[in-house]
JSON list of C-alpha atoms and ligand atoms in Angstrom, two decimals:
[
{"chain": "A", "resi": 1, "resn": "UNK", "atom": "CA", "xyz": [0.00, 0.00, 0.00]},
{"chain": "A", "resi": 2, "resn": "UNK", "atom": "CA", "xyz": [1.09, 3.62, -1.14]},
{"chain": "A", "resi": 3, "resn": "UNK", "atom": "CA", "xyz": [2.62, 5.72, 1.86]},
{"chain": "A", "resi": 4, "resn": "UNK", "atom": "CA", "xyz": [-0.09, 8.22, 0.47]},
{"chain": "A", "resi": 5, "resn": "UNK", "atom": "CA", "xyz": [-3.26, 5.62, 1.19]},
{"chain": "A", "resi": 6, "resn": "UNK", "atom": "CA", "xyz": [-2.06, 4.77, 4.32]},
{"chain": "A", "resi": 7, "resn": "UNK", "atom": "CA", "xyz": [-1.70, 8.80, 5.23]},
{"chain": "A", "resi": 8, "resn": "UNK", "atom": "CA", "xyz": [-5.67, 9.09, 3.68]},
{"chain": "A", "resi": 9, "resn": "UNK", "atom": "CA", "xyz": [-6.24, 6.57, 5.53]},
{"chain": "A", "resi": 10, "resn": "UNK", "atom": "CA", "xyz": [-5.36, 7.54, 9.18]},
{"chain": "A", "resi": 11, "resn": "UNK", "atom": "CA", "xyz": [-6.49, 10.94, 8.62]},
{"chain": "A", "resi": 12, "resn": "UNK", "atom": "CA", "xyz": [-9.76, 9.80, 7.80]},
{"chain": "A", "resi": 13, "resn": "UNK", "atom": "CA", "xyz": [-10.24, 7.49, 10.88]},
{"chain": "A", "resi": 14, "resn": "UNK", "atom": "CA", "xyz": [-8.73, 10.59, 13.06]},
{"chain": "A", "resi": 15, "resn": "UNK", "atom": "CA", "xyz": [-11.38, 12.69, 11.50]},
{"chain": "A", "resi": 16, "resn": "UNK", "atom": "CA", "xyz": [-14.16, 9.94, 12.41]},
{"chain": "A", "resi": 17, "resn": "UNK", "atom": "CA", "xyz": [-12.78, 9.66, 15.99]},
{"chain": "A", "resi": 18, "resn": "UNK", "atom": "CA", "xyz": [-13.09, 12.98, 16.88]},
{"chain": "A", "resi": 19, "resn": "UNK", "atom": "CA", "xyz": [-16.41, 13.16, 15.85]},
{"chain": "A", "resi": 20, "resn": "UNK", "atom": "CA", "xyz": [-17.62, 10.48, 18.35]},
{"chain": "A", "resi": 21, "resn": "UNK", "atom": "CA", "xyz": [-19.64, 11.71, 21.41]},
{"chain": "A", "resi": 22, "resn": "UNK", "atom": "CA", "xyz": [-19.43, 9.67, 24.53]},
{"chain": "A", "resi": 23, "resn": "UNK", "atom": "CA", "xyz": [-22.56, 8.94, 26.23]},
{"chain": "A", "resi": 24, "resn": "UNK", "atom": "CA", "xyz": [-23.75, 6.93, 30.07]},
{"chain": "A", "resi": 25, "resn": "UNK", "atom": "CA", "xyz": [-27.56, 6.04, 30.25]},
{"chain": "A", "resi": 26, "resn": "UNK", "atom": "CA", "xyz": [-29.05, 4.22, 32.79]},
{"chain": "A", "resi": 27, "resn": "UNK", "atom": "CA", "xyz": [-32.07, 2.64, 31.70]},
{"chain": "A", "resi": 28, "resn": "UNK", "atom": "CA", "xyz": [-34.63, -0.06, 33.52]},
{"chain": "A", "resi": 29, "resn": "UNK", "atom": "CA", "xyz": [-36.08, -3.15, 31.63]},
{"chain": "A", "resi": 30, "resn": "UNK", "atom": "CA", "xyz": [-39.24, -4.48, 32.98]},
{"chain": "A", "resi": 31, "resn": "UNK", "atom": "CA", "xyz": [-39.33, -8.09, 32.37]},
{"chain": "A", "resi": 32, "resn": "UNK", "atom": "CA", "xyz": [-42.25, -10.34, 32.92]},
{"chain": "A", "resi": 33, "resn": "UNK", "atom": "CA", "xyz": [-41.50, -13.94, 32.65]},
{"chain": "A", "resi": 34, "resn": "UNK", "atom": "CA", "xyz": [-44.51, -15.63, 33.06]},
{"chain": "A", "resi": 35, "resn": "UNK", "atom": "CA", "xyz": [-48.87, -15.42, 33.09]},
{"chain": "A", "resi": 36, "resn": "UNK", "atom": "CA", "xyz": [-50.85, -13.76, 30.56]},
{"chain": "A", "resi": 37, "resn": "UNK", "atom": "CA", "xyz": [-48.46, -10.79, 29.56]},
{"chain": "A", "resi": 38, "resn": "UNK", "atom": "CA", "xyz": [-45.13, -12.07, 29.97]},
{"chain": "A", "resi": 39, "resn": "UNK", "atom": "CA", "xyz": [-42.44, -9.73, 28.02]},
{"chain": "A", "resi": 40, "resn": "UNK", "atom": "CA", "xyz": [-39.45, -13.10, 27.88]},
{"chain": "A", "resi": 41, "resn": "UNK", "atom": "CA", "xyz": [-41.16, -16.29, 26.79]},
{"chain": "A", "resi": 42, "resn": "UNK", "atom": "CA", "xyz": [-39.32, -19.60, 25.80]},
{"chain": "A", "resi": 43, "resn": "UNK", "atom": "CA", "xyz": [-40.10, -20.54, 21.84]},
{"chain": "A", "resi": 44, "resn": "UNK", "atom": "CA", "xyz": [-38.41, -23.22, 21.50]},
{"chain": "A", "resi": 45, "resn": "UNK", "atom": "CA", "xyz": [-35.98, -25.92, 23.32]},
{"chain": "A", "resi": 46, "resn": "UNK", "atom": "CA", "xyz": [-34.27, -29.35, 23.25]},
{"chain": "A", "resi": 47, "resn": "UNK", "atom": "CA", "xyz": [-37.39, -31.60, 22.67]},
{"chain": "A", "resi": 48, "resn": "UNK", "atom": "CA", "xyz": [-38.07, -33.78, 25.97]},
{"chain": "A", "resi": 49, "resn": "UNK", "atom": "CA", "xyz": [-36.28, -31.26, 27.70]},
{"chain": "A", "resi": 50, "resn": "UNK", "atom": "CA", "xyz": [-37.61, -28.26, 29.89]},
{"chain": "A", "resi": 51, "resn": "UNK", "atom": "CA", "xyz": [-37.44, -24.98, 28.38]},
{"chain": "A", "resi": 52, "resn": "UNK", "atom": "CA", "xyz": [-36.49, -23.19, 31.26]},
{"chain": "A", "resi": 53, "resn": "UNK", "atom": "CA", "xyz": [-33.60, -20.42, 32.01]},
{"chain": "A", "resi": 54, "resn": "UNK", "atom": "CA", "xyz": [-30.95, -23.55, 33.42]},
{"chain": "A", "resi": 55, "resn": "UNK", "atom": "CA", "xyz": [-31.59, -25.40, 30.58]},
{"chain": "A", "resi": 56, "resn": "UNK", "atom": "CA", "xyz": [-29.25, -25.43, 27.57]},
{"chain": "A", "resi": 57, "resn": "UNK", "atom": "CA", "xyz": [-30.65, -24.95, 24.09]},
{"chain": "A", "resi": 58, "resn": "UNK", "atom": "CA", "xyz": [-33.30, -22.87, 25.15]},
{"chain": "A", "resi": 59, "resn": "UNK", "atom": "CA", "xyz": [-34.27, -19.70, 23.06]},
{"chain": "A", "resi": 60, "resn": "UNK", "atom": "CA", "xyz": [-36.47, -16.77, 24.63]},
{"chain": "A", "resi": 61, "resn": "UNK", "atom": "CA", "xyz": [-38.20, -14.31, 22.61]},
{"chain": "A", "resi": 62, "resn": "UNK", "atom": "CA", "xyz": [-38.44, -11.07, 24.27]},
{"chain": "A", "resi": 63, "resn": "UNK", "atom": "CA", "xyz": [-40.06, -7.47, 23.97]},
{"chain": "A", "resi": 64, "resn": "UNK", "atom": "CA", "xyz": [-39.76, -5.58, 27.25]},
{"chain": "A", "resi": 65, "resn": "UNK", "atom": "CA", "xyz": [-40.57, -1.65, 27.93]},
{"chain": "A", "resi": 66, "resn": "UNK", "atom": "CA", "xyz": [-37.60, -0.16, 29.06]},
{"chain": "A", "resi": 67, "resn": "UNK", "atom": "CA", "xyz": [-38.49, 3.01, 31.80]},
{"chain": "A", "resi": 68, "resn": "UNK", "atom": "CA", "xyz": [-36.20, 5.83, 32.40]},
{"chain": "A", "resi": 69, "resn": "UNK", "atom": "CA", "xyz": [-36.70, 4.79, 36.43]},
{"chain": "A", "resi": 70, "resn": "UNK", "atom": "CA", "xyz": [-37.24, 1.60, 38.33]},
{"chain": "A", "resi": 71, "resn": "UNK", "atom": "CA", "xyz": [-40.76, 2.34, 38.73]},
{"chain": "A", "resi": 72, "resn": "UNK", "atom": "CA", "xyz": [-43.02, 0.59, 35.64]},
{"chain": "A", "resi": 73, "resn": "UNK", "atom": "CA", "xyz": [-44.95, 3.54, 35.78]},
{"chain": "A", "resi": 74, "resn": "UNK", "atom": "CA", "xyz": [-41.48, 5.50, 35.12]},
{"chain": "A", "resi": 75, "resn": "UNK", "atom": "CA", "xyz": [-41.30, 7.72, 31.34]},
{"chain": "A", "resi": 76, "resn": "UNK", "atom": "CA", "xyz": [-41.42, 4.80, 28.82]},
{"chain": "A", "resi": 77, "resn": "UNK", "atom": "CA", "xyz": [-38.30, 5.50, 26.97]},
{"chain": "A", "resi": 78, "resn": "UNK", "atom": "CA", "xyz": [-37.73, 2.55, 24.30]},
{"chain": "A", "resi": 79, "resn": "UNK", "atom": "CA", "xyz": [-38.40, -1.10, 24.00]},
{"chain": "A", "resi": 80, "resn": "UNK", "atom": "CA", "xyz": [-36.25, -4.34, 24.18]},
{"chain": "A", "resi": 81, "resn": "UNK", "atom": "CA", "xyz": [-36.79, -6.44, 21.20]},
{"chain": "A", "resi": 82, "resn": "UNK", "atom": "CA", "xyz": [-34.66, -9.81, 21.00]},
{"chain": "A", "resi": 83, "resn": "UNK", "atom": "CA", "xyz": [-33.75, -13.10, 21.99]},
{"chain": "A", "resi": 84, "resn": "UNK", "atom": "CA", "xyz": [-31.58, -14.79, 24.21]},
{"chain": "A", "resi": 85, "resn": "UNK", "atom": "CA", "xyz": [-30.04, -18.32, 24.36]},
{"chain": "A", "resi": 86, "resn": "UNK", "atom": "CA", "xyz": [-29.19, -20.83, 27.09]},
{"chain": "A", "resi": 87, "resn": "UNK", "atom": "CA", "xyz": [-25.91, -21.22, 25.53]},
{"chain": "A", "resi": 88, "resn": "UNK", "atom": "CA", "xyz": [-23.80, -23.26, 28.02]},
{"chain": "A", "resi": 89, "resn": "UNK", "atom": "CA", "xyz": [-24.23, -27.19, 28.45]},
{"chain": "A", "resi": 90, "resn": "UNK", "atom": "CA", "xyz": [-24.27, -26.70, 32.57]},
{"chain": "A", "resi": 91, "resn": "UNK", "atom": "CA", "xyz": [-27.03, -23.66, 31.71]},
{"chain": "A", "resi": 92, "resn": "UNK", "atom": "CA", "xyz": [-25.07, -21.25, 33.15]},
{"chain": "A", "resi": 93, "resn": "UNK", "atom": "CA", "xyz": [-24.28, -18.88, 29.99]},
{"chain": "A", "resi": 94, "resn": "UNK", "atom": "CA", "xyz": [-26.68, -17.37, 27.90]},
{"chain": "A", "resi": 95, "resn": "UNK", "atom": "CA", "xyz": [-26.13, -15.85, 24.65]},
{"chain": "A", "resi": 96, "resn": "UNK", "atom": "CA", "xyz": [-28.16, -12.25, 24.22]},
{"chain": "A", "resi": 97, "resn": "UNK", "atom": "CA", "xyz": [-28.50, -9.87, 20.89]},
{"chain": "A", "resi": 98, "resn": "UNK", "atom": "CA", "xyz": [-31.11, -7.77, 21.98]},
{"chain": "A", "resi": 99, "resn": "UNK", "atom": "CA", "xyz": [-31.72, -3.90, 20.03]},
{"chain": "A", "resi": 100, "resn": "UNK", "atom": "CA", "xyz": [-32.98, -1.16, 22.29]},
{"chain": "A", "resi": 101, "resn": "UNK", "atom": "CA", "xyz": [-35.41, 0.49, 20.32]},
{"chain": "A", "resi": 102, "resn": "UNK", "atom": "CA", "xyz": [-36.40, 4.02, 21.47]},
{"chain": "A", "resi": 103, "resn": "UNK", "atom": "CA", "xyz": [-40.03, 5.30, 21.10]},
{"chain": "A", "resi": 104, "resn": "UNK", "atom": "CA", "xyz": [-39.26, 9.07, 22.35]},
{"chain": "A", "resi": 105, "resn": "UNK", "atom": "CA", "xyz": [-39.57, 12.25, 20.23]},
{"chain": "A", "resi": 106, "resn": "UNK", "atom": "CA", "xyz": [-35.86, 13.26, 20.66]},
{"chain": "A", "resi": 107, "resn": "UNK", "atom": "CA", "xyz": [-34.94, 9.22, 19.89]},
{"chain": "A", "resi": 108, "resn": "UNK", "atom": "CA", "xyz": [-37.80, 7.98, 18.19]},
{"chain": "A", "resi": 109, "resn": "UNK", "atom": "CA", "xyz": [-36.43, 5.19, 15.96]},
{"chain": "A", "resi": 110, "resn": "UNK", "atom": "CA", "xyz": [-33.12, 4.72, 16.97]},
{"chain": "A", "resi": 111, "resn": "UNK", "atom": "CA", "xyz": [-31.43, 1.47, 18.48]},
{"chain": "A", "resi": 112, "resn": "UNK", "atom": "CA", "xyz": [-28.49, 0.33, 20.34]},
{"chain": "A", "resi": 113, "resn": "UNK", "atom": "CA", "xyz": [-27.42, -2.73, 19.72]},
{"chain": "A", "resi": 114, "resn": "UNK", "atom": "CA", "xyz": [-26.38, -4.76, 23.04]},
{"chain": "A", "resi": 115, "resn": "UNK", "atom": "CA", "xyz": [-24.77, -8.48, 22.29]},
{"chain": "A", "resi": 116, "resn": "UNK", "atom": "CA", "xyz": [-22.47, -11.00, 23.95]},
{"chain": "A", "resi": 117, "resn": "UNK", "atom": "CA", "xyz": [-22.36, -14.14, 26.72]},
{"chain": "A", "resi": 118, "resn": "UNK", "atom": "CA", "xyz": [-23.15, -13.63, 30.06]},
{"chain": "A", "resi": 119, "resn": "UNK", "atom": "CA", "xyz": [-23.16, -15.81, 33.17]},
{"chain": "A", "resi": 120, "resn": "UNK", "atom": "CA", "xyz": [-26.86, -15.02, 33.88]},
{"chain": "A", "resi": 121, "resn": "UNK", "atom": "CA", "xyz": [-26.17, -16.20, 37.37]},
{"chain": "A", "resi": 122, "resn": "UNK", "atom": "CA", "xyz": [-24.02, -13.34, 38.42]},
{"chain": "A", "resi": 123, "resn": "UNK", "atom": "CA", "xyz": [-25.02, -9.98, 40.17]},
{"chain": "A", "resi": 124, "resn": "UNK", "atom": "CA", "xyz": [-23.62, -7.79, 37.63]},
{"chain": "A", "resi": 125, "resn": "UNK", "atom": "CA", "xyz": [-23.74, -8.98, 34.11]},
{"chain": "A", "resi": 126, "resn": "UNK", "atom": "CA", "xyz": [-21.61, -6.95, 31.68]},
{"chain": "A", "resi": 127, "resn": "UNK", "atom": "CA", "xyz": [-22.56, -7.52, 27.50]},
{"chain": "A", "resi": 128, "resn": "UNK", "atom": "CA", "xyz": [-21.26, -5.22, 24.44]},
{"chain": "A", "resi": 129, "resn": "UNK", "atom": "CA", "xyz": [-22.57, -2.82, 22.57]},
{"chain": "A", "resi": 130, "resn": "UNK", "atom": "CA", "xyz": [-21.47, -3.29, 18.78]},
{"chain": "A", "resi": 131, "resn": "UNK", "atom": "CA", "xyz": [-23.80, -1.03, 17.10]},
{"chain": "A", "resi": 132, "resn": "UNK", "atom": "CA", "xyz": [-26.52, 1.43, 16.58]},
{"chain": "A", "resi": 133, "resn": "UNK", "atom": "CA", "xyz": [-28.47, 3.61, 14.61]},
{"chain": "A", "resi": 134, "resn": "UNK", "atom": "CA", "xyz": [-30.34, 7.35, 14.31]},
{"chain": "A", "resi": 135, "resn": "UNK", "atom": "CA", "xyz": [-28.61, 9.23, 17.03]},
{"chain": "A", "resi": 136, "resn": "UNK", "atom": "CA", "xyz": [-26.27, 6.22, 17.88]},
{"chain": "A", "resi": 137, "resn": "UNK", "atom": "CA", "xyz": [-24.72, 5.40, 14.42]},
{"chain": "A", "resi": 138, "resn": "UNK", "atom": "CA", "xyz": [-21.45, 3.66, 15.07]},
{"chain": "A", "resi": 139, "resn": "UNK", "atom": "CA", "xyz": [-22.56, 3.13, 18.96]},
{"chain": "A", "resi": 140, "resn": "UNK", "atom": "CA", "xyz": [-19.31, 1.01, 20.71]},
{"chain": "A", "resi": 141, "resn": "UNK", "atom": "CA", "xyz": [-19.24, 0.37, 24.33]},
{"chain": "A", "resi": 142, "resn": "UNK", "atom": "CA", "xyz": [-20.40, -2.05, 27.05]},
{"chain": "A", "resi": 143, "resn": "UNK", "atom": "CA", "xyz": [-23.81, -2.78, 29.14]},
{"chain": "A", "resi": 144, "resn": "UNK", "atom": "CA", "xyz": [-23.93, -3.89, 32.76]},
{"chain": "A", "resi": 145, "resn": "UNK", "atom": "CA", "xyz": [-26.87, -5.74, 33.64]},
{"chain": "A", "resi": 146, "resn": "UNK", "atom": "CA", "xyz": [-28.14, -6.03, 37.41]},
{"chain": "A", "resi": 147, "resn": "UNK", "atom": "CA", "xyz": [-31.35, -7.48, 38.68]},
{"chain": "A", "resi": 148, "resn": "UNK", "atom": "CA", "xyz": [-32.83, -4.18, 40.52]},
{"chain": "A", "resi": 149, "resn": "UNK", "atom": "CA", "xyz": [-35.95, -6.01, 41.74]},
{"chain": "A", "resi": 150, "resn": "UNK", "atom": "CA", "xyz": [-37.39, -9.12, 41.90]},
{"chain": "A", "resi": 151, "resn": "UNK", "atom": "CA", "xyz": [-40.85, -10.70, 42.86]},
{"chain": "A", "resi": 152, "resn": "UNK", "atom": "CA", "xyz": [-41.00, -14.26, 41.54]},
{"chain": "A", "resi": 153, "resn": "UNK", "atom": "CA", "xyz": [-44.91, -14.93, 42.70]},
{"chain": "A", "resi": 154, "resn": "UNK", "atom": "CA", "xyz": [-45.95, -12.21, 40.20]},
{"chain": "A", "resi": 155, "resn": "UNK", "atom": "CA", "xyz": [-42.72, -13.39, 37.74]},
{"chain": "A", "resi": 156, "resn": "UNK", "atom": "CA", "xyz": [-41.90, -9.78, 37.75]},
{"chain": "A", "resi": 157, "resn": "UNK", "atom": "CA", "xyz": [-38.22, -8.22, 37.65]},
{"chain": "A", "resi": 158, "resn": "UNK", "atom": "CA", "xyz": [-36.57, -5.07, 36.91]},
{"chain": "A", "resi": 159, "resn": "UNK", "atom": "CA", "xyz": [-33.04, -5.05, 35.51]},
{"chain": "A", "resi": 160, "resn": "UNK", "atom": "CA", "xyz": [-31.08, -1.68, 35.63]},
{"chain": "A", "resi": 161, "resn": "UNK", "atom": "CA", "xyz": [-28.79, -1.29, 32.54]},
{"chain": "A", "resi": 162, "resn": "UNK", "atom": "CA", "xyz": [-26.10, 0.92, 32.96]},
{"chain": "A", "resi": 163, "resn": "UNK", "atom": "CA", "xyz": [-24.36, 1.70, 29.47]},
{"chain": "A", "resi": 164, "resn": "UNK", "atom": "CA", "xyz": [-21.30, 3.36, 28.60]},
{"chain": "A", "resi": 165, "resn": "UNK", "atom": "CA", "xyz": [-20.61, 4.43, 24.66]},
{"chain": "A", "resi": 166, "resn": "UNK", "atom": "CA", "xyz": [-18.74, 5.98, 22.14]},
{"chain": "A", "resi": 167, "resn": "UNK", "atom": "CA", "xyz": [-21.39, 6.78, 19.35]},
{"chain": "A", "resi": 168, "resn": "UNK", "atom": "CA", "xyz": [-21.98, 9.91, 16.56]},
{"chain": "B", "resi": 1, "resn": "NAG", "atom": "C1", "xyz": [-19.67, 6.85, 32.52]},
{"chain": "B", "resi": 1, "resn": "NAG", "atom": "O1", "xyz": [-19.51, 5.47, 32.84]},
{"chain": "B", "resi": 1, "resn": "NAG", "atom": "C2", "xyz": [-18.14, 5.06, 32.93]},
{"chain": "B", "resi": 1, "resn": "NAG", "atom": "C3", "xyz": [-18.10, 3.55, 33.13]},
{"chain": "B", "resi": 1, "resn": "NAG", "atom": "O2", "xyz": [-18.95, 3.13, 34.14]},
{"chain": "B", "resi": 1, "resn": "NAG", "atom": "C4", "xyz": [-17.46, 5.84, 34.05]},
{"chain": "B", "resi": 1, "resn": "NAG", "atom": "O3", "xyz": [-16.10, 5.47, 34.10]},
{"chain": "B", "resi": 1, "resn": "NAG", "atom": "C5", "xyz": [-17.59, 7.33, 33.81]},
{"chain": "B", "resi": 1, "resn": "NAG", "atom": "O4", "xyz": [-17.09, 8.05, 34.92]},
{"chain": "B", "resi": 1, "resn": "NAG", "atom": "C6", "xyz": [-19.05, 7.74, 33.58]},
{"chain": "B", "resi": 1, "resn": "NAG", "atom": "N1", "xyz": [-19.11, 9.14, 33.18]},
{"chain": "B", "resi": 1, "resn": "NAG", "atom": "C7", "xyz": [-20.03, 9.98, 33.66]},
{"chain": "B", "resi": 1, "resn": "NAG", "atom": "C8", "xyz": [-19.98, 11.38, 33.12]},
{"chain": "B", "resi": 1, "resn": "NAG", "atom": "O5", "xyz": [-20.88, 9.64, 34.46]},
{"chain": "B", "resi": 2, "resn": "NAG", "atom": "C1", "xyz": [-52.36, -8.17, 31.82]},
{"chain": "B", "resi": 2, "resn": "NAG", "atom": "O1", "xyz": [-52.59, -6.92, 31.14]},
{"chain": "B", "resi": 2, "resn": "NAG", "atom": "C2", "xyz": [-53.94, -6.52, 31.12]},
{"chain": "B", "resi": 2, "resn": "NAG", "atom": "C3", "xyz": [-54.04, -5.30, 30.24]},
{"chain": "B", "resi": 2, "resn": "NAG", "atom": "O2", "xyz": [-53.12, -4.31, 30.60]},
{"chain": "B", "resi": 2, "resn": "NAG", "atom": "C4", "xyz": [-54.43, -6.28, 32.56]},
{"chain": "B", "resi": 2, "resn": "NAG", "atom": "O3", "xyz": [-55.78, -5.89, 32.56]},
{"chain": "B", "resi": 2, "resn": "NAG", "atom": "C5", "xyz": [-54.23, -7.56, 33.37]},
{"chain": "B", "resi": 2, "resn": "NAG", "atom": "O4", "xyz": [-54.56, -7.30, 34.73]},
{"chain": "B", "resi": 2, "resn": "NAG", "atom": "C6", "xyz": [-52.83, -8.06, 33.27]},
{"chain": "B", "resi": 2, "resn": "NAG", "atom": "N1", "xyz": [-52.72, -9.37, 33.91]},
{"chain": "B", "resi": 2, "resn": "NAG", "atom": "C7", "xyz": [-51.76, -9.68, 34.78]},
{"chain": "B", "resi": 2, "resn": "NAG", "atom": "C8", "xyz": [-51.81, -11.06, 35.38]},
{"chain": "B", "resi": 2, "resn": "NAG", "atom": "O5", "xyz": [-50.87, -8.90, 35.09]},
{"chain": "B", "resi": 3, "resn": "NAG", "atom": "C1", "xyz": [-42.42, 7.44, 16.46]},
{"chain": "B", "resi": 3, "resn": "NAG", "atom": "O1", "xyz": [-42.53, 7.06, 15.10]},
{"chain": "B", "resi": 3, "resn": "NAG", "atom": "C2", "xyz": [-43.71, 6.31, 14.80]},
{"chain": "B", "resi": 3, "resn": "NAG", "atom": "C3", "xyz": [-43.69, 5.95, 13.33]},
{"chain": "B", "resi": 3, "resn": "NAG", "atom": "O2", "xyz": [-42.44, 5.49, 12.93]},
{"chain": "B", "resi": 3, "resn": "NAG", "atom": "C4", "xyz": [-44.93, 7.11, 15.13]},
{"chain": "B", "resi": 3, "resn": "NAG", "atom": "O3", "xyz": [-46.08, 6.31, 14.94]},
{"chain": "B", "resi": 3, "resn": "NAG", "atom": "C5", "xyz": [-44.88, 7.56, 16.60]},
{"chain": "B", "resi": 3, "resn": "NAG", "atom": "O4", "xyz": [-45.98, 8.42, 16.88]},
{"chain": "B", "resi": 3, "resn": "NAG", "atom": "C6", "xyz": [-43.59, 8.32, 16.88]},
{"chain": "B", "resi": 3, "resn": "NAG", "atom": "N1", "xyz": [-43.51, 8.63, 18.31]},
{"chain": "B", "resi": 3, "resn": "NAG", "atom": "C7", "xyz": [-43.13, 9.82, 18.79]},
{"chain": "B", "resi": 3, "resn": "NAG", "atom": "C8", "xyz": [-43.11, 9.96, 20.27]},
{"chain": "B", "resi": 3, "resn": "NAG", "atom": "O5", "xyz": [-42.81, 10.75, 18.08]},
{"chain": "B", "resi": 4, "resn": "NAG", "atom": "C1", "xyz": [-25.30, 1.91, 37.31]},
{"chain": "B", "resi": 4, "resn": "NAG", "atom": "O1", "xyz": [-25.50, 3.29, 37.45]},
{"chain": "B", "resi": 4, "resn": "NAG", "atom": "C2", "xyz": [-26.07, 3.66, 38.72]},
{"chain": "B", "resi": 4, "resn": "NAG", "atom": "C3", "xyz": [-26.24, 5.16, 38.74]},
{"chain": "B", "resi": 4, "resn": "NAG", "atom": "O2", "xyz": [-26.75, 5.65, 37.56]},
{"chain": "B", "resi": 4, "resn": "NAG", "atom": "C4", "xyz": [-25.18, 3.22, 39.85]},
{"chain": "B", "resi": 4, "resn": "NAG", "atom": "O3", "xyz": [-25.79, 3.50, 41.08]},
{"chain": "B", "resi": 4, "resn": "NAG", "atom": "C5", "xyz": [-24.89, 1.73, 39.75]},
{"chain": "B", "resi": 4, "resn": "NAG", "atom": "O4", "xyz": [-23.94, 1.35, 40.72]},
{"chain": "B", "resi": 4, "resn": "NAG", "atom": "C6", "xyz": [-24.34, 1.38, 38.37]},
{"chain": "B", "resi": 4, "resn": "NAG", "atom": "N1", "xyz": [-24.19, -0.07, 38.25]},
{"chain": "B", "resi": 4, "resn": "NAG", "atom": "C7", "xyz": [-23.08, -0.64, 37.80]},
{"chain": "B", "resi": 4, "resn": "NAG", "atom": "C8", "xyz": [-23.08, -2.14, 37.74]},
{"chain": "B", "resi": 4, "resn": "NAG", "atom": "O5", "xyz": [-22.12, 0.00, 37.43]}
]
């Protein structure tokens, strides 16, 4: 490659960079897992097998509001549409690619991307964010994940994602 390309080059990627805004949300997803209106829901599994959360080879389908507070009745700021995958043989690691999908005026329409393998049995659960679009085109970073409240008679939680990114 031409000493000239390769100058193009990193004085295109140093124009990029400093272009990048850096940006910390804290968001709340409010997951149901069970009953009539249950936001995570297992769709399919290892046949014989129970489709639970412990279980390898089981895939959730999920579509949780996501609240600007821990309170459900919190500002509705986006939505959490994905999947996630009991991904380990011992169940212990689950597989996520979930997009954040924002429904307010300033945001409507654009997503953060949040992917990766987790040890969903640990307090604070850390995943990547590898993309985004709208107002978080080129979004880079990482999510921590941390179960902020828990009732399992109503099969209600609240996770508090905390997310730290580089984005346009
Ligand atoms: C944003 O989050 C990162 C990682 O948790 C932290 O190091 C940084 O201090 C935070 N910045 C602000 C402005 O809160
Ligand atoms: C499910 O949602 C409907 C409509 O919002 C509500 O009337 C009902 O009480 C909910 N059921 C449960 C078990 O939360
Ligand atoms: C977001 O966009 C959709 C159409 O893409 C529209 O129906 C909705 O009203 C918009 N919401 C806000 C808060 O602007
Ligand atoms: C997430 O951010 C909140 C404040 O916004 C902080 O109290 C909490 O400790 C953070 N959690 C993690 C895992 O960094």
């Amino acid at each position: 490659m031409s000493i000239l390309l390769l100058l193009a080059m990193f004085l295109w990627s140093q124009s990029e960079g400093a272009l990048l805004r850096k940006t910390n949300l804290t968001i709340y997803f409010q997951d149901r897992f069970a009953g009539p209106n249950a936001t995570t829901v297992p769709i399919t599994g290892i046949p014989g097998h129970l489709w639970t959360y412990g279980s390898f080879g089981t895939v959730f389908c999920i579509d949780s509001p996501i609240t600007e507070g821990l309170e459900g009745s919190s500002e509705q700021l986006a939505r959490g549409h994905g999947v996630h995958v009991t991904s380990a043989l011992d169940g212990s690691i689950t597989y996520v690619s979930i997009s954040i999908v924002f429904i307010t005026k300033e945001s409507n329409g654009s997503t953060i991307q949040i992917q990766g393998a987790t040890n969903q049995y640990v307090k604070v659960r850390e995943l990547a964010v590898v993309g985004g679009t709208g107002q978080f085109r080129y979004a880079r970073g990482f999510a921590t994940f941390e179960t902020a409240y828990l009732d399992m008679e109503s099969a209600y939680a609240v996770i508090q994602c905390n997310i730290t990114m580089f984005h346009f």
